[in-house]
Coordinates of C-alpha atoms and ligand atoms in Angstrom, one line a residue:
X1 CA 18.3 -6.4 8.9
X2 CA 17.6 -3.9 7.3
X3 CA 13.7 -1.6 8.9
X4 CA 12.1 1.3 6.8
X5 CA 9.4 3.4 7.6
X6 CA 7.0 5.2 5.6
X7 CA 6.9 8.9 5.4
X8 CA 7.2 11.1 1.9
X9 CA 9.4 12.8 1.2
X10 CA 9.9 15.2 -1.8
X11 CA 12.4 17.9 -2.9
X12 CA 12.4 20.7 -5.8
X13 CA 14.9 23.2 -7.4
X14 CA 13.8 25.5 -10.3
X15 CA 12.3 29.4 -11.0
X16 CA 8.9 28.4 -9.8
X17 CA 7.8 29.3 -6.1
X18 CA 8.7 25.9 -4.4
X19 CA 6.0 26.6 -1.4
X20 CA 3.4 24.9 -3.4
X21 CA 4.9 22.4 -5.4
X22 CA 6.2 20.9 -2.3
X23 CA 2.2 21.3 -0.2
X24 CA 0.7 20.0 -3.6
X25 CA 3.5 16.7 -3.5
X26 CA 2.9 16.2 0.2
X27 CA -0.4 15.9 -0.2
X28 CA 0.0 13.3 -2.9
X29 CA 2.6 11.2 -0.9
X30 CA 0.3 11.8 2.7
X31 CA -0.8 8.5 1.6
X32 CA 2.4 7.6 3.0
X33 CA 1.7 9.6 6.8
X34 CA 0.3 11.5 7.8
X35 CA 1.1 12.7 11.8
X36 CA 2.7 15.4 10.4
X37 CA 3.8 17.8 7.6
X38 CA 7.0 20.2 6.8
X39 CA 8.7 22.1 4.2
X40 CA 12.1 24.2 4.7
X41 CA 12.9 26.6 1.4
X42 CA 15.9 28.6 1.4
X43 CA 16.0 32.4 -0.4
X44 CA 18.6 34.8 0.1
X45 CA 21.5 32.3 2.1
X46 CA 18.4 32.0 4.7
X47 CA 16.9 28.8 5.7
X48 CA 13.0 29.1 6.4
X49 CA 10.7 26.1 7.9
X50 CA 7.4 25.4 8.6
X51 CA 6.2 22.3 10.0
X52 CA 3.3 21.3 12.3
X53 CA 1.3 17.9 13.7
X54 CA -1.2 16.7 11.6
X55 CA -1.9 17.1 7.8
X56 CA -0.2 18.8 4.9
X57 CA -2.8 21.8 4.3
X58 CA -2.2 22.9 7.6
X59 CA 1.2 23.6 5.9
X60 CA -0.7 26.7 3.9
X61 CA -1.3 29.0 6.3
X62 CA 1.8 30.2 5.7
X63 CA 4.0 30.6 2.5
X64 CA 8.1 30.3 1.9
X65 CA 9.8 32.6 -0.9
X66 CA 12.5 30.5 -2.2
X67 CA 12.6 28.5 -5.5
X68 CA 14.8 25.9 -3.8
X69 CA 13.4 23.7 -0.9
X70 CA 12.4 20.3 0.6
X71 CA 9.2 18.7 2.3
X72 CA 8.1 15.6 4.3
X73 CA 5.0 14.2 5.9
X74 CA 5.1 11.6 8.8
X75 CA 4.5 8.1 9.7
X76 CA 5.7 8.3 13.3
X77 CA 7.8 5.4 14.7
X78 CA 10.4 6.8 16.9
X79 CA 8.6 10.0 18.9
X80 CA 5.0 10.8 19.2
X81 CA 3.5 12.8 15.9
X82 CA 4.0 16.6 17.1
X83 CA 5.8 19.9 15.8
X84 CA 8.7 18.8 17.6
X85 CA 9.3 15.8 15.8
X86 CA 8.1 16.9 12.4
X87 CA 10.9 17.2 9.5
X88 CA 12.4 19.4 8.0
X89 CA 15.3 19.1 10.5
X90 CA 18.0 21.4 10.7
X91 CA 21.6 22.3 12.7
X92 CA 22.3 24.5 15.5
X93 CA 23.1 27.2 13.1
X94 CA 20.9 26.3 10.7
X95 CA 22.6 26.1 7.4
X96 CA 21.7 22.4 6.3
X97 CA 18.1 20.7 6.4
X98 CA 17.0 16.8 6.4
X99 CA 14.4 15.1 5.6
X100 CA 14.4 11.6 6.0
X101 CA 12.2 8.2 5.1
X102 CA 12.9 5.3 6.5
X103 CA 14.8 3.9 9.9
X104 CA 18.1 5.1 11.6
X105 CA 18.7 2.1 14.2
X106 CA 22.5 3.6 15.5
X107 CA 20.7 6.8 15.8
X108 CA 20.7 6.8 19.6
X109 CA 24.8 5.6 19.4
X110 CA 25.2 8.3 17.3
X111 CA 22.8 10.6 19.2
X112 CA 26.0 9.8 22.0
X113 CA 28.8 11.1 19.9
X114 CA 26.8 14.4 19.3
X115 CA 25.8 14.8 21.9
X116 CA 30.4 14.2 23.6
X117 CA 31.0 16.9 21.4
X118 CA 28.5 19.0 22.7
X119 CA 25.2 19.2 20.5
X120 CA 22.3 18.0 21.4
X121 CA 19.2 17.2 19.9
X122 CA 15.7 18.0 20.2
X123 CA 13.4 15.6 19.0
X124 CA 12.5 12.0 19.7
X125 CA 13.1 11.1 16.5
X126 CA 16.4 8.8 14.7
X127 CA 16.1 11.3 11.6
X128 CA 17.9 14.1 13.8
X129 CA 21.2 12.7 14.8
X130 CA 22.0 12.9 10.2
X131 CA 21.6 16.7 9.7
X132 CA 24.3 17.5 12.8
X133 CA 26.5 14.9 10.7
X134 CA 26.1 16.4 7.9
X135 CA 26.8 19.9 9.4
X136 CA 30.2 18.2 11.3
X137 CA 30.8 16.5 7.9
X138 CA 30.3 19.9 5.7
X139 CA 33.6 20.6 3.7
X140 CA 32.4 23.2 1.2
X141 CA 30.8 20.6 -0.8
X142 CA 27.1 19.6 0.7
X143 CA 28.0 15.6 -2.3
X144 CA 31.0 14.6 -0.5
X145 CA 29.7 15.8 3.1
X146 CA 26.4 13.0 2.8
X147 CA 28.9 10.6 1.3
X148 CA 30.6 10.4 4.7
X149 CA 27.6 10.7 7.0
X150 CA 26.1 8.1 5.1
X151 CA 28.3 5.3 6.1
X152 CA 28.0 6.0 8.9
X153 CA 24.2 5.1 9.3
X154 CA 22.9 1.1 9.5
X155 CA 18.7 1.6 8.6
X156 CA 17.3 2.4 6.0
X157 CA 16.5 5.7 4.2
X158 CA 16.3 7.8 1.6
X159 CA 17.5 11.2 2.5
X160 CA 16.9 14.8 0.7
X161 CA 19.5 17.7 2.2
X162 CA 19.6 21.0 1.6
X163 CA 22.3 23.8 2.3
X164 CA 21.0 27.5 3.4
X165 CA 23.6 28.7 0.0
X166 CA 23.5 26.3 -2.8
X167 CA 21.3 25.3 -5.6
X168 CA 21.7 22.0 -5.9
X169 CA 20.0 18.9 -3.6
X170 CA 21.0 15.8 -2.5
X171 CA 19.6 13.0 -2.3
X172 CA 20.2 9.2 -0.9
X173 CA 19.1 5.8 -1.2
X174 CA 19.4 2.7 1.0
X175 CA 16.3 0.8 1.2
X176 CA 13.2 3.7 1.1
X177 CA 12.0 4.8 -1.8
X178 CA 13.4 7.4 -4.1
X179 CA 13.5 8.9 -7.7
X180 CA 14.4 11.8 -9.4
X181 CA 11.8 13.7 -11.4
X182 CA 13.5 15.5 -14.8
X183 CA 11.9 18.8 -15.9
X184 CA 13.0 21.5 -17.9
X185 CA 15.0 23.9 -16.0
X186 CA 13.5 22.2 -12.7
X187 CA 13.9 19.0 -10.9
X188 CA 13.2 16.8 -8.1
X189 CA 12.9 14.0 -5.4
X190 CA 10.0 12.4 -4.5
X191 CA 9.2 8.6 -2.8
X192 CA 6.8 8.4 -5.6
X193 CA 5.7 9.4 -9.1
X194 CA 2.2 11.0 -7.7
X195 CA 4.1 13.7 -6.2
X196 CA 5.5 15.3 -9.2
X197 CA 3.6 14.3 -12.2
X198 CA 2.3 17.4 -12.8
X199 CA 5.3 19.0 -13.6
X200 CA 7.0 15.9 -15.4
X201 CA 6.5 12.8 -16.9
X202 CA 10.3 11.5 -17.0
X203 CA 11.9 10.1 -13.9
X204 CA 14.9 7.9 -12.5
X205 CA 14.5 5.6 -10.1
X206 CA 17.4 5.8 -7.8
X207 CA 19.0 2.3 -6.4
X208 CA 20.2 1.2 -2.6
X209 CA 23.6 2.8 -2.7
X210 CA 22.8 5.4 -4.8
X211 CA 23.2 9.3 -3.9
X212 CA 22.2 12.1 -6.2
X213 CA 22.8 15.7 -7.2
X214 CA 20.2 18.2 -8.8
X215 CA 20.5 21.6 -9.4
X216 CA 18.1 23.2 -12.0
X217 CA 19.7 22.1 -14.8
X218 CA 21.9 19.1 -13.5
X219 CA 21.3 15.7 -12.6
X220 CA 24.0 13.4 -11.6
X221 CA 24.2 10.5 -9.9
X222 CA 26.8 8.7 -8.1
X223 CA 27.7 6.0 -5.8
X224 CA 28.1 5.5 -2.4
X225 CA 31.9 6.2 -2.8
X226 CA 30.6 9.3 -4.5
X227 CA 31.9 7.6 -8.6
X228 CA 29.4 8.8 -11.1
X229 CA 27.0 6.3 -12.5
X230 CA 24.7 6.1 -15.4
X231 CA 21.4 6.3 -15.1
X232 CA 18.0 5.5 -17.1
X233 CA 15.1 7.9 -17.7
X234 CA 11.7 6.5 -17.7
X235 CA 8.0 7.6 -18.6
X236 CA 5.8 7.3 -16.4
X237 CA 2.7 5.7 -18.2
X238 CA -0.3 7.1 -16.5
X239 CA -1.3 10.8 -15.5
X240 CA -3.0 12.7 -13.2
X241 CA -6.6 12.4 -14.1
X242 CA -6.3 8.6 -13.0
X243 CA -4.8 9.8 -9.6
X244 CA -7.6 12.4 -8.8
X245 CA -11.7 12.0 -7.6
X246 CA -12.8 12.7 -10.7
X247 CA -16.3 13.4 -8.7
X248 CA -16.4 11.1 -6.2
X249 CA -16.6 11.6 -2.5
X250 CA -13.9 9.6 -1.7
X251 CA -10.8 8.1 -3.7
X252 CA -11.9 4.6 -2.3
X253 CA -15.8 4.7 -4.1
X254 CA -13.9 6.0 -7.1
X255 CA -11.8 2.9 -7.1
X256 CA -14.6 0.6 -6.0
X257 CA -16.6 2.3 -9.5
X258 CA -13.3 1.2 -11.4
X259 CA -12.9 -2.2 -11.2
X260 CA -14.7 -3.3 -14.8
X261 CA -12.2 -1.2 -16.3
X262 CA -8.9 -2.2 -14.1
X263 CA -10.5 -6.2 -14.9
X264 CA -10.6 -5.6 -18.5
X265 CA -7.3 -3.8 -18.4
X266 CA -5.8 -6.8 -16.1
X267 CA -7.5 -9.6 -18.3
X268 CA -4.7 -8.2 -20.9
X269 CA -1.4 -9.7 -19.1
X270 CA -0.6 -12.5 -19.9
X271 CA 2.0 -15.3 -18.9
X272 CA 4.5 -16.5 -19.8
X273 CA 6.7 -18.6 -17.5
X274 CA 8.4 -22.0 -16.9
X275 CA 6.3 -24.7 -15.7
X276 CA 8.8 -26.4 -14.2
X277 CA 8.0 -26.3 -10.0
X278 CA 6.4 -28.4 -8.1
X279 CA 4.8 -26.4 -5.5
X280 CA 4.2 -22.7 -5.1
X281 CA 4.1 -20.3 -1.9
X282 CA 2.5 -16.9 -2.4
X283 CA 4.9 -14.2 0.2
X284 CA 2.0 -11.4 0.9
X285 CA 0.4 -9.3 3.2
X286 CA -3.3 -7.4 4.1
X287 CA -5.7 -7.8 1.2
X288 CA -3.0 -9.2 -0.6
X289 CA -2.0 -12.4 1.2
X290 CA -5.7 -12.6 0.8
X291 CA -5.8 -12.8 -2.4
X292 CA -3.3 -15.0 -2.5
X293 CA -5.6 -17.2 -0.3
X294 CA -7.9 -17.0 -3.3
X295 CA -5.0 -18.4 -5.4
X296 CA -4.4 -21.4 -3.2
X297 CA -7.8 -22.1 -3.6
X298 CA -8.0 -22.1 -7.2
X299 CA -4.9 -22.9 -8.6
X300 CA -5.0 -26.1 -6.6
X301 CA -8.6 -26.9 -8.1
X302 CA -8.1 -26.0 -11.6
X303 CA -4.0 -27.2 -12.0
X304 CA -3.8 -29.5 -8.9
X305 CA -0.3 -27.9 -8.2
X306 CA 0.4 -27.8 -4.3
X307 CA -0.2 -23.3 -3.7
X308 CA 0.9 -23.0 0.0
X309 CA -0.5 -19.3 1.5
X310 CA 2.7 -17.3 3.6
X311 CA 1.9 -14.2 5.0
X312 CA 5.2 -12.5 4.8
X313 CA 5.9 -11.5 7.8
X314 CA 6.2 -14.5 9.3
X315 CA 7.5 -16.4 6.5
X316 CA 10.7 -14.6 6.8
X317 CA 11.4 -15.0 10.3
X318 CA 10.1 -19.6 10.2
X319 CA 12.2 -22.5 9.4
X320 CA 12.6 -21.8 5.2
X321 CA 11.9 -24.6 4.0
X322 CA 12.4 -23.7 0.4
X323 CA 14.1 -25.0 -2.7
X324 CA 15.1 -24.1 -6.1
X325 CA 11.5 -26.3 -6.9
X326 CA 9.8 -23.7 -5.7
X327 CA 7.9 -20.7 -7.5
X328 CA 7.9 -17.8 -5.0
X329 CA 5.1 -15.8 -5.9
X330 CA 5.0 -11.9 -4.1
X331 CA 1.6 -10.1 -4.3
X332 CA 1.8 -6.4 -3.5
X333 CA -0.6 -3.0 -4.6
X334 CA 2.4 -1.3 -3.8
X335 CA 5.5 -3.1 -4.5
X336 CA 7.3 -1.7 -1.2
X337 CA 6.3 -3.7 1.4
X338 CA 8.8 -4.0 4.0
X339 CA 7.9 -8.0 5.3
X340 CA 6.9 -8.7 1.6
X341 CA 10.1 -7.2 0.0
X342 CA 12.2 -9.3 3.0
X343 CA 10.1 -12.6 2.1
X344 CA 10.9 -12.2 -1.5
X345 CA 14.7 -11.7 -0.8
X346 CA 14.9 -14.7 1.6
X347 CA 13.3 -17.1 -0.9
X348 CA 16.5 -16.0 -3.7
X349 CA 18.5 -16.7 -1.0
X350 CA 17.8 -20.2 -0.9
X351 CA 17.6 -20.4 -4.6
X352 CA 13.5 -20.2 -5.5
X353 CA 12.7 -19.2 -8.6
X354 CA 10.6 -15.4 -7.9
X355 CA 7.8 -13.6 -9.7
X356 CA 6.1 -10.7 -8.6
X357 CA 2.5 -9.4 -9.1
X358 CA 3.2 -6.2 -8.8
X359 CA 1.1 -3.2 -9.4
X360 CA 3.7 0.1 -8.9
X361 CA 5.7 0.1 -12.1
X362 CA 9.4 -0.5 -11.4
X363 CA 8.7 -1.1 -7.6
X364 CA 11.5 -1.9 -5.0
X365 CA 9.8 -5.8 -4.9
X366 CA 9.0 -5.4 -9.1
X367 CA 12.6 -5.2 -9.9
X368 CA 14.3 -7.2 -7.2
X369 CA 12.0 -10.4 -8.4
X370 CA 13.2 -12.6 -11.3
X371 CA 10.3 -11.6 -13.3
X372 CA 7.0 -9.6 -12.6
X373 CA 3.8 -9.5 -14.3
X374 CA 2.2 -6.0 -13.7
X375 CA -1.2 -6.3 -12.3
X376 CA -2.1 -2.7 -14.3
X377 CA -4.7 -1.3 -12.2
X378 CA -3.6 2.3 -12.1
X379 CA -2.3 4.4 -8.7
X380 CA -4.6 3.0 -5.9
X381 CA -4.8 6.6 -3.5
X382 CA -7.7 5.2 -0.5
X383 CA -5.3 3.6 1.6
X384 CA -8.0 0.2 1.8
X385 CA -7.3 -1.7 -1.0
X386 CA -10.1 -2.6 -3.3
X387 CA -9.0 -2.5 -7.3
X388 CA -5.6 -3.4 -6.2
X389 CA -7.4 -6.5 -4.7
X390 CA -9.7 -7.2 -7.7
X391 CA -6.7 -6.9 -10.1
X392 CA -4.8 -9.2 -8.3
X393 CA -7.7 -11.7 -8.7
X394 CA -7.4 -11.6 -12.7
X395 CA -4.3 -12.6 -12.3
X396 CA -4.3 -15.0 -10.0
X397 CA -6.9 -16.5 -11.9
X398 CA -5.2 -15.3 -15.6
X399 CA -1.9 -17.8 -13.9
X400 CA -4.3 -21.1 -12.9
X401 CA -5.6 -20.6 -16.6
X402 CA -2.3 -20.1 -17.8
X403 CA -1.2 -23.8 -15.9
X404 CA -3.8 -25.3 -17.6
X405 CA -3.5 -23.8 -20.9
X406 CA -6.4 -22.6 -21.1
X407 CA -8.2 -19.6 -21.4
X408 CA -10.2 -17.0 -19.1
X409 CA -13.2 -15.7 -20.1
X410 CA -13.9 -12.6 -19.8
X411 CA -18.1 -12.6 -18.5
X412 CA -16.7 -11.3 -14.9
X413 CA -16.5 -7.5 -16.5
X414 CA -20.3 -7.5 -16.9
X415 CA -20.8 -9.1 -13.0
X416 CA -18.8 -6.3 -12.3
X417 CA -20.5 -3.9 -13.6
X418 CA -23.5 -5.4 -12.5
X419 CA -22.8 -5.4 -8.9
X420 CA -21.9 -2.1 -9.0
X421 CA -25.5 -1.2 -9.5
X422 CA -26.1 -2.4 -6.0
X423 CA -24.7 0.8 -4.3
X424 CA -28.0 2.0 -3.4
X425 CA -29.2 -0.4 -1.5
X426 CA -26.3 -1.2 0.1
X427 CA -25.9 2.0 1.6
X428 CA -29.2 1.4 2.2
X429 CA -28.8 -1.9 4.5
X430 CA -25.5 0.2 6.1
X431 CA -27.8 2.7 7.2
X432 CA -29.6 -0.2 9.5
X433 CA -26.1 -1.2 10.3
X434 CA -23.7 1.2 10.7
X435 CA -23.8 1.9 15.0
X436 CA -23.7 -2.3 15.5
X437 CA -20.3 -2.5 17.4
X438 CA -19.2 -6.3 16.5
X439 CA -19.4 -8.3 13.3
X440 CA -18.5 -11.6 12.5
X441 CA -18.2 -12.4 8.6
X442 CA -18.3 -16.2 7.7
X443 CA -17.4 -18.5 4.2
X444 CA -17.0 -21.4 3.0
X445 CA -14.3 -22.2 0.6
X446 CA -12.8 -19.9 -1.7
X447 CA -15.6 -17.4 0.2
X448 CA -13.6 -17.8 3.3
X449 CA -10.6 -15.4 2.5
X450 CA -13.3 -13.2 0.9
X451 CA -15.4 -13.3 4.4
X452 CA -11.1 -12.4 5.8
X453 CA -11.5 -9.5 3.1
X454 CA -15.2 -8.4 4.6
X455 CA -13.7 -7.9 8.1
X456 CA -10.7 -6.1 7.3
X457 CA -11.9 -3.6 5.1
X458 CA -15.3 -2.8 7.5
X459 CA -12.0 -2.2 10.5
X460 CA -9.3 -0.9 9.0
X461 CA -12.3 2.4 7.2
X462 CA -14.6 1.7 10.0
X463 CA -13.2 0.5 13.3
X464 CA -15.7 -1.3 14.2
X465 CA -14.6 -4.4 14.8
X466 CA -15.0 -7.8 12.4
X467 CA -14.1 -10.8 12.8
X468 CA -14.0 -13.7 10.0
X469 CA -14.4 -17.6 10.3
X470 CA -14.6 -20.7 7.9
X471 CA -18.4 -20.8 8.2
X472 CA -17.5 -24.4 9.0
X473 CA -15.5 -23.4 12.3
X474 CA -18.1 -21.7 14.5
X475 CA -19.3 -24.3 16.3
X476 CA -15.6 -24.4 17.4
X477 CA -16.1 -21.8 19.9
X478 CA -17.2 -18.6 18.1
X479 CA -20.1 -19.4 18.1
X480 CA -20.6 -18.0 21.4
X481 CA -20.2 -14.7 19.9
X482 CA -23.8 -15.1 18.3
X483 CA -26.4 -12.8 20.1
X484 CA -28.6 -10.1 18.4
X485 CA -26.4 -7.6 18.8
X486 CA -22.8 -9.2 16.9
X487 CA -24.4 -9.4 12.9
X488 CA -22.7 -11.8 10.8
X489 CA -22.6 -11.7 7.3
X490 CA -23.1 -14.9 5.8
X491 CA -21.3 -15.5 1.7
X492 CA -23.7 -18.1 0.9
X493 CA -24.0 -18.0 -3.3
X494 CA -25.0 -20.9 -4.4
X495 CA -22.2 -22.7 -5.3
X496 CA -20.8 -27.1 -4.2
X497 CA -20.8 -26.0 -0.7
X498 CA -23.8 -23.8 -0.4
X499 CA -26.0 -26.4 1.6
X500 CA -23.2 -26.6 3.9
X501 CA -22.7 -22.9 4.9
X502 CA -26.6 -23.0 4.8
X503 CA -26.5 -25.1 7.8
X504 CA -24.0 -22.9 9.9
X505 CA -26.7 -19.8 8.6
X506 CA -29.2 -22.2 10.6
X507 CA -26.9 -22.4 13.9
X508 CA -26.7 -18.8 13.8
X509 CA -30.3 -18.0 13.7
X510 CA -31.1 -20.5 15.8
X511 CA -29.3 -18.5 18.4
X512 CA -31.3 -15.4 17.1
X513 CA -28.3 -14.5 15.5
X514 CA -29.0 -11.3 12.6
X515 CA -27.4 -12.9 9.5
X516 CA -27.1 -10.3 6.2
X517 CA -26.7 -13.1 3.2
X518 CA -24.7 -12.8 0.5
X519 CA -26.8 -14.8 -2.1
X520 CA -27.2 -16.2 -5.6
X521 CA -30.2 -14.2 -7.4
X522 CA -33.7 -16.3 -7.5
X523 CA -32.4 -17.4 -4.5
X524 CA -35.8 -17.9 -2.4
X525 CA -34.9 -20.1 0.0
X526 CA -32.0 -18.2 1.7
X527 CA -35.1 -15.5 3.4
X528 CA -35.6 -18.7 5.6
X529 CA -32.6 -17.9 7.1
X530 CA -31.9 -14.2 6.5
X531 CA -32.7 -10.9 8.4
X532 CA -31.7 -9.0 5.3
X533 CA -30.0 -10.4 1.9
X534 CA -27.8 -9.0 -0.8
X535 CA -28.1 -11.0 -4.3
X536 CA -25.6 -10.9 -6.4
X537 CA -26.1 -12.0 -10.1
X538 CA -25.1 -15.2 -11.0
X539 CA -21.9 -16.8 -12.5
X540 CA -19.9 -19.3 -12.4
X541 CA -18.7 -21.2 -8.9
X542 CA -15.3 -20.2 -9.1
X543 CA -15.9 -16.5 -9.7
X544 CA -18.1 -15.7 -6.9
X545 CA -15.0 -13.4 -5.6
X546 CA -15.3 -10.8 -7.9
X547 CA -18.8 -10.1 -7.3
X548 CA -18.8 -10.7 -4.0
X549 CA -15.6 -8.6 -3.2
X550 CA -17.5 -5.5 -4.4
X551 CA -20.4 -6.5 -1.9
X552 CA -17.8 -6.0 0.6
X553 CA -15.9 -3.0 -0.4
X554 CA -19.2 -1.0 -0.7
X555 CA -20.7 -2.5 2.5
X556 CA -17.9 -1.0 3.8
X557 CA -17.6 2.0 2.6
X558 CA -21.0 2.7 3.0
X559 CA -20.4 1.9 6.9
X560 CA -18.2 3.8 7.9
X561 CA -18.5 7.1 5.8
X562 CA -21.9 7.0 7.2
X563 CA -20.0 6.9 10.9
X564 CA -17.8 10.1 9.2
X565 CA -14.9 8.1 8.9
X566 CA -11.9 9.2 6.7
X567 CA -12.8 6.4 4.3
X568 CA -9.1 7.5 2.3
X569 CA -6.9 7.8 5.3
X570 CA -8.2 5.5 8.3
X571 CA -5.9 6.4 11.7
X572 CA -2.7 5.5 12.3
X573 CA -2.6 3.6 9.0
X574 CA -0.1 4.4 5.7
X575 CA -0.5 3.4 1.8
X576 CA 2.6 1.9 1.6
X577 CA 3.9 0.1 4.1
X578 CA 7.5 0.0 4.8
X579 CA 7.9 -0.8 8.0
X580 CA 8.5 -4.4 9.5
Ligands
LIG601 C1 -5.6 -3.5 3.1 C2 -4.9 -2.7 2.4 C3 -3.5 -3.6 3.2 C4 -2.2 -3.9 2.1 C5 -0.7 -4.7 2.5 C6 -0.3 -5.1 1.7 O1 -6.6 -2.6 2.8 O2 -4.5 -2.4 1.9 O3 -3.5 -4.4 4.0 O4 -3.7 -5.2 0.8 O5 -0.4 -3.2 3.5 O6 -0.3 -3.8 0.9 P1 1.2 -4.1 -0.6 O7 -0.1 -5.0 -1.5 O8 1.3 -3.0 -1.0 O9 2.7 -5.0 -0.3

């Protein structure tokens, strides 16, 4: 079974100084992990390494000379974050360096083998063995040495390897993303295009079981037996501006404010999928899975087709009762999430048709599903997903309407815009509540997934404990938590379940709970049961998730910012979860 870990890798070979290119690239890849960072550059046949625990900016204290090098930003799996566990790793004679993204599952066995030959590893990682094995296998050709070594590696990897004397880098991919950037007189390896988009928009997405050699005027791709393979150069269709903060304090805030244009863009998507399935199964993780849950309510309501929403990490290990009559839809921003990818592979094995709703173009899941529809959110940099969620919702609604042959109105774009104007008043509210330690989120029906999403946003960026429940479930246990110290965010717009949620809020008030209600503008009655109210614009019942999501994102954002949290890079998280 393949597992993979996050981490970002980069390689540069050309005529410019590699140091700054590698560091700038790693800063863009920090969303993949930020426990430690390092670069290695070779110059005058000598490899220099600069690596350190913590963020990439720590590398700026030193400058390495040379025009060829590799770099790594780490999300720790084997061995805690520390200098000794930071990549790149070198061998005893410092002739080779390696950076690795993935997990080498048989590293203990390989380590013992090395030990028997008198070679000891200095780190606790699974990655270091690779460099020692390459040093052992080397007979004058780096690519051939890498080909020999990868035959012994079990697990997953994207690797980048450099020799002190050569002018080429070698990269290999099996289970973790790796692309080649094609420049003029310079070429790159990178985990994703954001790292190299300053220099080129021409890329080759490497496939699993491919190895590549790049020099400043050379790009050759091989299979794992060293047989040359053809490759396709693709153009990246987004620009750097889209991947910068543009004056916002955080990427997350910028991305929240981009949502009207993202929704506009996603609305343009059309589906051309055969409707001959009897059931839909969503597979996704985290926020994408909550989008799937909204999709379930909406598709069942509008299209009357049964939908199962499966958390990908559960789906892949339980009895898989699916068949060729099912349509399995993978929802993923990154298109790299290991559990979602594994769920897709399983679904395909069982003969089900697979569709991907994916943001990152040409990502692994996008390439493995039978058909893909891109959600068009543009690059999402903030670790907490916001605009990708809105684009996923648009897709799911469009899909539901497609199934009934109806069109979807585009009023939601203006309603999202209107909702964004609440940012300042939500900040004032956040000032009252940001010191709380616990929050409860409740909603009914289509608002239950929104409660889950609101609680997730708050937990992950502010580190406040938050729990979400269907409002009707409160009295079956969680209402025991209600007290003056645990405010409740109640999602209660004027829709078909308004009266029911209203009663649940009354039950909380009767037990001295504080309630912040998200309500429809003009609803005066809701004041009777609320301590504070956030009024959202009136929309048709089914479209409330679009405006409520924005309120929940802004509430979590302002609370986290007031608590001085690292909003874009919350502790322990990484944007692309390629570990199962
Ligand atoms: C939360 C968040 C995560 C992701 C999840 C799936 O804000 O971003 O829960 O939604 O890790 O990631 P993708 O969509 O890339 O598969």
